Tab-separated table of C-alpha atoms in Angstrom:
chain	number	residue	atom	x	y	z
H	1	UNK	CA	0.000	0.000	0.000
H	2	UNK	CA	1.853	3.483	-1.243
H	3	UNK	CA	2.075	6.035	1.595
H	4	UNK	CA	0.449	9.415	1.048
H	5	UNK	CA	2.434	12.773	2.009
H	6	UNK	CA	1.071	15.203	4.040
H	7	UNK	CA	-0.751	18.073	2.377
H	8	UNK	CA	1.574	20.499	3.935
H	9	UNK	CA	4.417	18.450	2.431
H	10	UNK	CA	2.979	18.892	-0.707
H	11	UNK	CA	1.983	22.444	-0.635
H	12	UNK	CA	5.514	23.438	0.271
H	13	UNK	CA	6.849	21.415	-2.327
H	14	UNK	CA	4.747	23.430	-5.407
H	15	UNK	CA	4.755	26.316	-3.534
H	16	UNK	CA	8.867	25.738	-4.023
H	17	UNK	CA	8.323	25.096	-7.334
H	18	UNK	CA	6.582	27.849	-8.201
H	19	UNK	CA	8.981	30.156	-6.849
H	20	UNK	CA	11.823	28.680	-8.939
H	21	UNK	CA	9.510	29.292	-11.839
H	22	UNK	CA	8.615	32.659	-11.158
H	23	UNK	CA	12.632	33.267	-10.065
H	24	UNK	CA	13.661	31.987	-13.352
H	25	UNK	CA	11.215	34.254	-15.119
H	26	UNK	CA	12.500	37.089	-13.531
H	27	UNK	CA	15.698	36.723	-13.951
H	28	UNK	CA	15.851	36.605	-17.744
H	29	UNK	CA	13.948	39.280	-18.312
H	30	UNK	CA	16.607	41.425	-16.649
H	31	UNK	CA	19.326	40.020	-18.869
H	32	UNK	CA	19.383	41.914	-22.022
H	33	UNK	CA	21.575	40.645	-25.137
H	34	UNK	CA	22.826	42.374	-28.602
H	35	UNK	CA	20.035	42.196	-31.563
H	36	UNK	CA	23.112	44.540	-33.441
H	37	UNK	CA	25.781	45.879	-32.167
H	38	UNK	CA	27.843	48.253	-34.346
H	39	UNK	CA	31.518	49.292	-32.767
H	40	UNK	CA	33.708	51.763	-35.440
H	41	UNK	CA	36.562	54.140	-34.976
H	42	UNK	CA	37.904	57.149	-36.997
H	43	UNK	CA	41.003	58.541	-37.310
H	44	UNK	CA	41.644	61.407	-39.164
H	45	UNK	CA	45.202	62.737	-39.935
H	46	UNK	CA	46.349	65.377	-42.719
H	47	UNK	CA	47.648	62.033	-44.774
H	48	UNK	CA	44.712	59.676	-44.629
H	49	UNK	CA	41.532	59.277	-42.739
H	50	UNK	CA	41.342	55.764	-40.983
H	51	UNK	CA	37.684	53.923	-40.501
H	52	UNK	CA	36.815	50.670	-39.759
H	53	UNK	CA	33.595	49.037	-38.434
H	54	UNK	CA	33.087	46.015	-36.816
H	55	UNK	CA	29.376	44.836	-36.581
H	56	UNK	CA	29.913	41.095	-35.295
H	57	UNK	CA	30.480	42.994	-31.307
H	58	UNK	CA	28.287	41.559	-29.047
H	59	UNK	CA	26.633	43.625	-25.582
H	60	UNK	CA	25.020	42.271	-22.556
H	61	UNK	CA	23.380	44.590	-20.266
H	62	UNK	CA	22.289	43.160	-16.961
H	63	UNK	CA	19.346	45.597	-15.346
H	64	UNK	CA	19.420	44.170	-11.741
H	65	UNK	CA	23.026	44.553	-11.897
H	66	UNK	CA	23.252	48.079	-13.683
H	67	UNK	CA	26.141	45.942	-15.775
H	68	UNK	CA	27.340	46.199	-19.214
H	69	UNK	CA	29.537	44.049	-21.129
H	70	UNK	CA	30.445	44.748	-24.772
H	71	UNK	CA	32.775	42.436	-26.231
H	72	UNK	CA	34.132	42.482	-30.141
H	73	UNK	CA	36.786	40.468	-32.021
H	74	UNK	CA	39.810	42.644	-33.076
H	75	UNK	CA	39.989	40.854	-36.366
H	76	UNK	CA	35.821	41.657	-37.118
H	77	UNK	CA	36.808	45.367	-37.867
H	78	UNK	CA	36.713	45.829	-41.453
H	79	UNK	CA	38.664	48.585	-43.005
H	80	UNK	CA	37.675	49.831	-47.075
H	81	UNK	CA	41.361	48.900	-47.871
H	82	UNK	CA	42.507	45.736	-47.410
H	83	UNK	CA	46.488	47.226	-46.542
H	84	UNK	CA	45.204	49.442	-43.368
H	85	UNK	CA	43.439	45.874	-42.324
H	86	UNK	CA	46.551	44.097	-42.405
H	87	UNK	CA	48.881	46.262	-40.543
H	88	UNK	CA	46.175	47.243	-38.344
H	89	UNK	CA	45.645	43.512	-37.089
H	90	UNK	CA	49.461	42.791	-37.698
H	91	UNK	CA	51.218	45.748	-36.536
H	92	UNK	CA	49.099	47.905	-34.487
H	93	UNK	CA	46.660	45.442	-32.423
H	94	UNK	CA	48.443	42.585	-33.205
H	95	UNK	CA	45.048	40.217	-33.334
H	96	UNK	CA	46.674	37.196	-32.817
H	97	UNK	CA	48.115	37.636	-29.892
H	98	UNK	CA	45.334	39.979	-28.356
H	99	UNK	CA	42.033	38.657	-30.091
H	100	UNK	CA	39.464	40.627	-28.260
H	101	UNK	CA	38.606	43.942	-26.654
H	102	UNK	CA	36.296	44.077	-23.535
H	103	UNK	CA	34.689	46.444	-21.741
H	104	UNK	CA	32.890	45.670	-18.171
H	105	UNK	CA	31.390	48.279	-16.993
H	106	UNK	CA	28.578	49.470	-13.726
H	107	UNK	CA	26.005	52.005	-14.997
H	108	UNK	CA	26.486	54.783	-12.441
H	109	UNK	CA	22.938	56.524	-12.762
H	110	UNK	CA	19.824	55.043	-11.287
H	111	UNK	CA	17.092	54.194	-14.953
H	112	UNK	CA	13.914	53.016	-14.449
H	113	UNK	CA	13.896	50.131	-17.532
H	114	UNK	CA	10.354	49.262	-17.154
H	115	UNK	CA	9.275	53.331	-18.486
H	116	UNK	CA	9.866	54.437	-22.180
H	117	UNK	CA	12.447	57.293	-22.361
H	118	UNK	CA	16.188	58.449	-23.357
H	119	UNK	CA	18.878	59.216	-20.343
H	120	UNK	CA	22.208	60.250	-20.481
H	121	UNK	CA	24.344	57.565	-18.450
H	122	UNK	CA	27.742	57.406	-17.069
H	123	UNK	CA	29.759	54.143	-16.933
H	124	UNK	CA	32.715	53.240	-14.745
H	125	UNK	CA	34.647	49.984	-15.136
H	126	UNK	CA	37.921	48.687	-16.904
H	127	UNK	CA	38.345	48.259	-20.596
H	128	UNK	CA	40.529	45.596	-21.965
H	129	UNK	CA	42.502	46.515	-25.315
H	130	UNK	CA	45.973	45.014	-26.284
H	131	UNK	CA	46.833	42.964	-23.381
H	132	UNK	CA	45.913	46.065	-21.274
H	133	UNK	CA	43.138	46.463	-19.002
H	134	UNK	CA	42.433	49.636	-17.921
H	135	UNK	CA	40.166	51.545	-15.422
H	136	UNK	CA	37.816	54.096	-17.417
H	137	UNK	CA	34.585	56.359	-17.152
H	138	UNK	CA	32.483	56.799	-20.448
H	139	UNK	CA	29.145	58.549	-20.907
H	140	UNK	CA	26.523	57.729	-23.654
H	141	UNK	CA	22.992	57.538	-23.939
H	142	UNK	CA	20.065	54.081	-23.115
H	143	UNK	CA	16.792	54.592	-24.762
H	144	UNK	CA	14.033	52.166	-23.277
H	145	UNK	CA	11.187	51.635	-26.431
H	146	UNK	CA	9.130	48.832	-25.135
H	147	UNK	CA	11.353	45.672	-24.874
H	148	UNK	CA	14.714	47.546	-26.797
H	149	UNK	CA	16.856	49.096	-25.043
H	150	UNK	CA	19.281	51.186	-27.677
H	151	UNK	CA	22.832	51.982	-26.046
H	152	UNK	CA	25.171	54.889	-28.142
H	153	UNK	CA	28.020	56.539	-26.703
H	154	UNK	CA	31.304	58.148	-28.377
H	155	UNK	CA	34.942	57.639	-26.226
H	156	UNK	CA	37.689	58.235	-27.466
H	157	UNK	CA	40.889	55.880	-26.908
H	158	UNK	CA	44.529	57.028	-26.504
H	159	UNK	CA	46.681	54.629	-28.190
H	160	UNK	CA	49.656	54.960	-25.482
H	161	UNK	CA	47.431	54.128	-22.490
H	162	UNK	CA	47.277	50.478	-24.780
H	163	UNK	CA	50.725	50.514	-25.448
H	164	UNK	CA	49.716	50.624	-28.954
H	165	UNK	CA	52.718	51.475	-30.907
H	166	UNK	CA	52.789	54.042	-33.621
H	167	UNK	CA	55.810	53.440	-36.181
H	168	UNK	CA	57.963	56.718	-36.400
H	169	UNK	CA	57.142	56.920	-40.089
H	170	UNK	CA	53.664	56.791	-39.205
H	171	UNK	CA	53.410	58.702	-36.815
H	172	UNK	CA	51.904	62.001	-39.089
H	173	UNK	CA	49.475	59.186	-40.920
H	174	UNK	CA	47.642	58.096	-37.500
H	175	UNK	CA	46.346	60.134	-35.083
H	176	UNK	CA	47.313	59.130	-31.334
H	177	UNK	CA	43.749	59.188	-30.191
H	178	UNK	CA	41.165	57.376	-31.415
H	179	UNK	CA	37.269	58.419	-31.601
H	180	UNK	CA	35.032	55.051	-31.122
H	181	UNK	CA	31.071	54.984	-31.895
H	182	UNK	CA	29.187	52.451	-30.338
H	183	UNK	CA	25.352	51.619	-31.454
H	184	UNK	CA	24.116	48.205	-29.707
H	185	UNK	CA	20.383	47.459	-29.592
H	186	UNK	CA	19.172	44.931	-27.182
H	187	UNK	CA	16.305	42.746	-26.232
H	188	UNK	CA	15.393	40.467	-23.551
H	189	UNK	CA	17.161	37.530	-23.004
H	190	UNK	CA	14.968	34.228	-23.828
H	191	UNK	CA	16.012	30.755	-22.604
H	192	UNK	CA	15.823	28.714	-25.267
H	193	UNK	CA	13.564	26.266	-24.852
């Protein structure tokens, strides 16, 4: 004869359950993950301008956490001439050595995500480029439409704080600052199923 459980034994038990459920629920829809995210740079210089793009970069914005992760491949920027790509994986980044470039980052200002809107934002955290990982502040902009969340900001990079090396006979070509443009647009995480 099978042995029956206590109703409160039970009750607990879904009421467990249920919590998990709702936990798990929760907790991806505060997890927010790239749709497109567009990273490019310009340099301009009185010999050439320099512009790549690279729109394989990937962003993860946690809303709980007021974290932001953007993450691209060195070798994903394309350049219109092939030459600058070369030397700029080879010589300048050196891509094979250093494949990636990471920023992790703590959103500063207090954003309501559940309410439509634009806000200007200020990040702090550490940005890894070329081996070196360094502590920075950026600002940019989050727009909230619905279930996107649209992140754009401008920084600009100094090439020496990377140790990114400059040949003397380029110096006059390249500019020793860099202007980045970052355009990600998000949506809610979902748990595939």
């Amino acid at each position: 004869m099978a042995q029956t459980l206590p109703n409160t034994f039970i009750m607990k038990q879904i009421t467990f359950l249920f919590a998990l459920l709702l936990i798990s629920k929760l907790s991806t829809a505060q997890i927010y993950l790239s749709k497109s995210c567009d990273i490019s740079f310009f340099s301009e210089s009185p010999v050439e301008n320099i512009d790549a793009v690279n729109k394989d970069a990937r962003a993860l914005l946690n809303t709980v956490k007021h974290s932001v992760v953007f993450r691209a491949a060195i070798k994903g920027f394309e350049f219109k001439k092939p030459l600058m790509q070369e030397h700029f994986n080879e010589t300048y980044l050196e891509s094979d050595t250093y494949p990636k470039a990471v920023l992790r980052a703590n959103i500063v200002d207090t954003l309501d995500y559940s309410k439509d809107g634009t806000h200007k934002v200020t990040v702090k955290g550490t940005l890894e480029l070329h081996g070196v990982t360094k502590d920075v502040t950026y600002e940019g902009t989050i727009t909230i439409k619905g279930e996107t969340i649209t992140i754009v900001s401008t920084i600009v990079i100094v090439l020496a704080d990377f140790n990114i090396d400059v040949p003397t006979l380029q110096k006059a070509a390249i500019s020793e600052e860099i202007e980045v443009k970052v355009n990600a647009i998000l949506t809610p995480y979902q748990k595939k199923k």
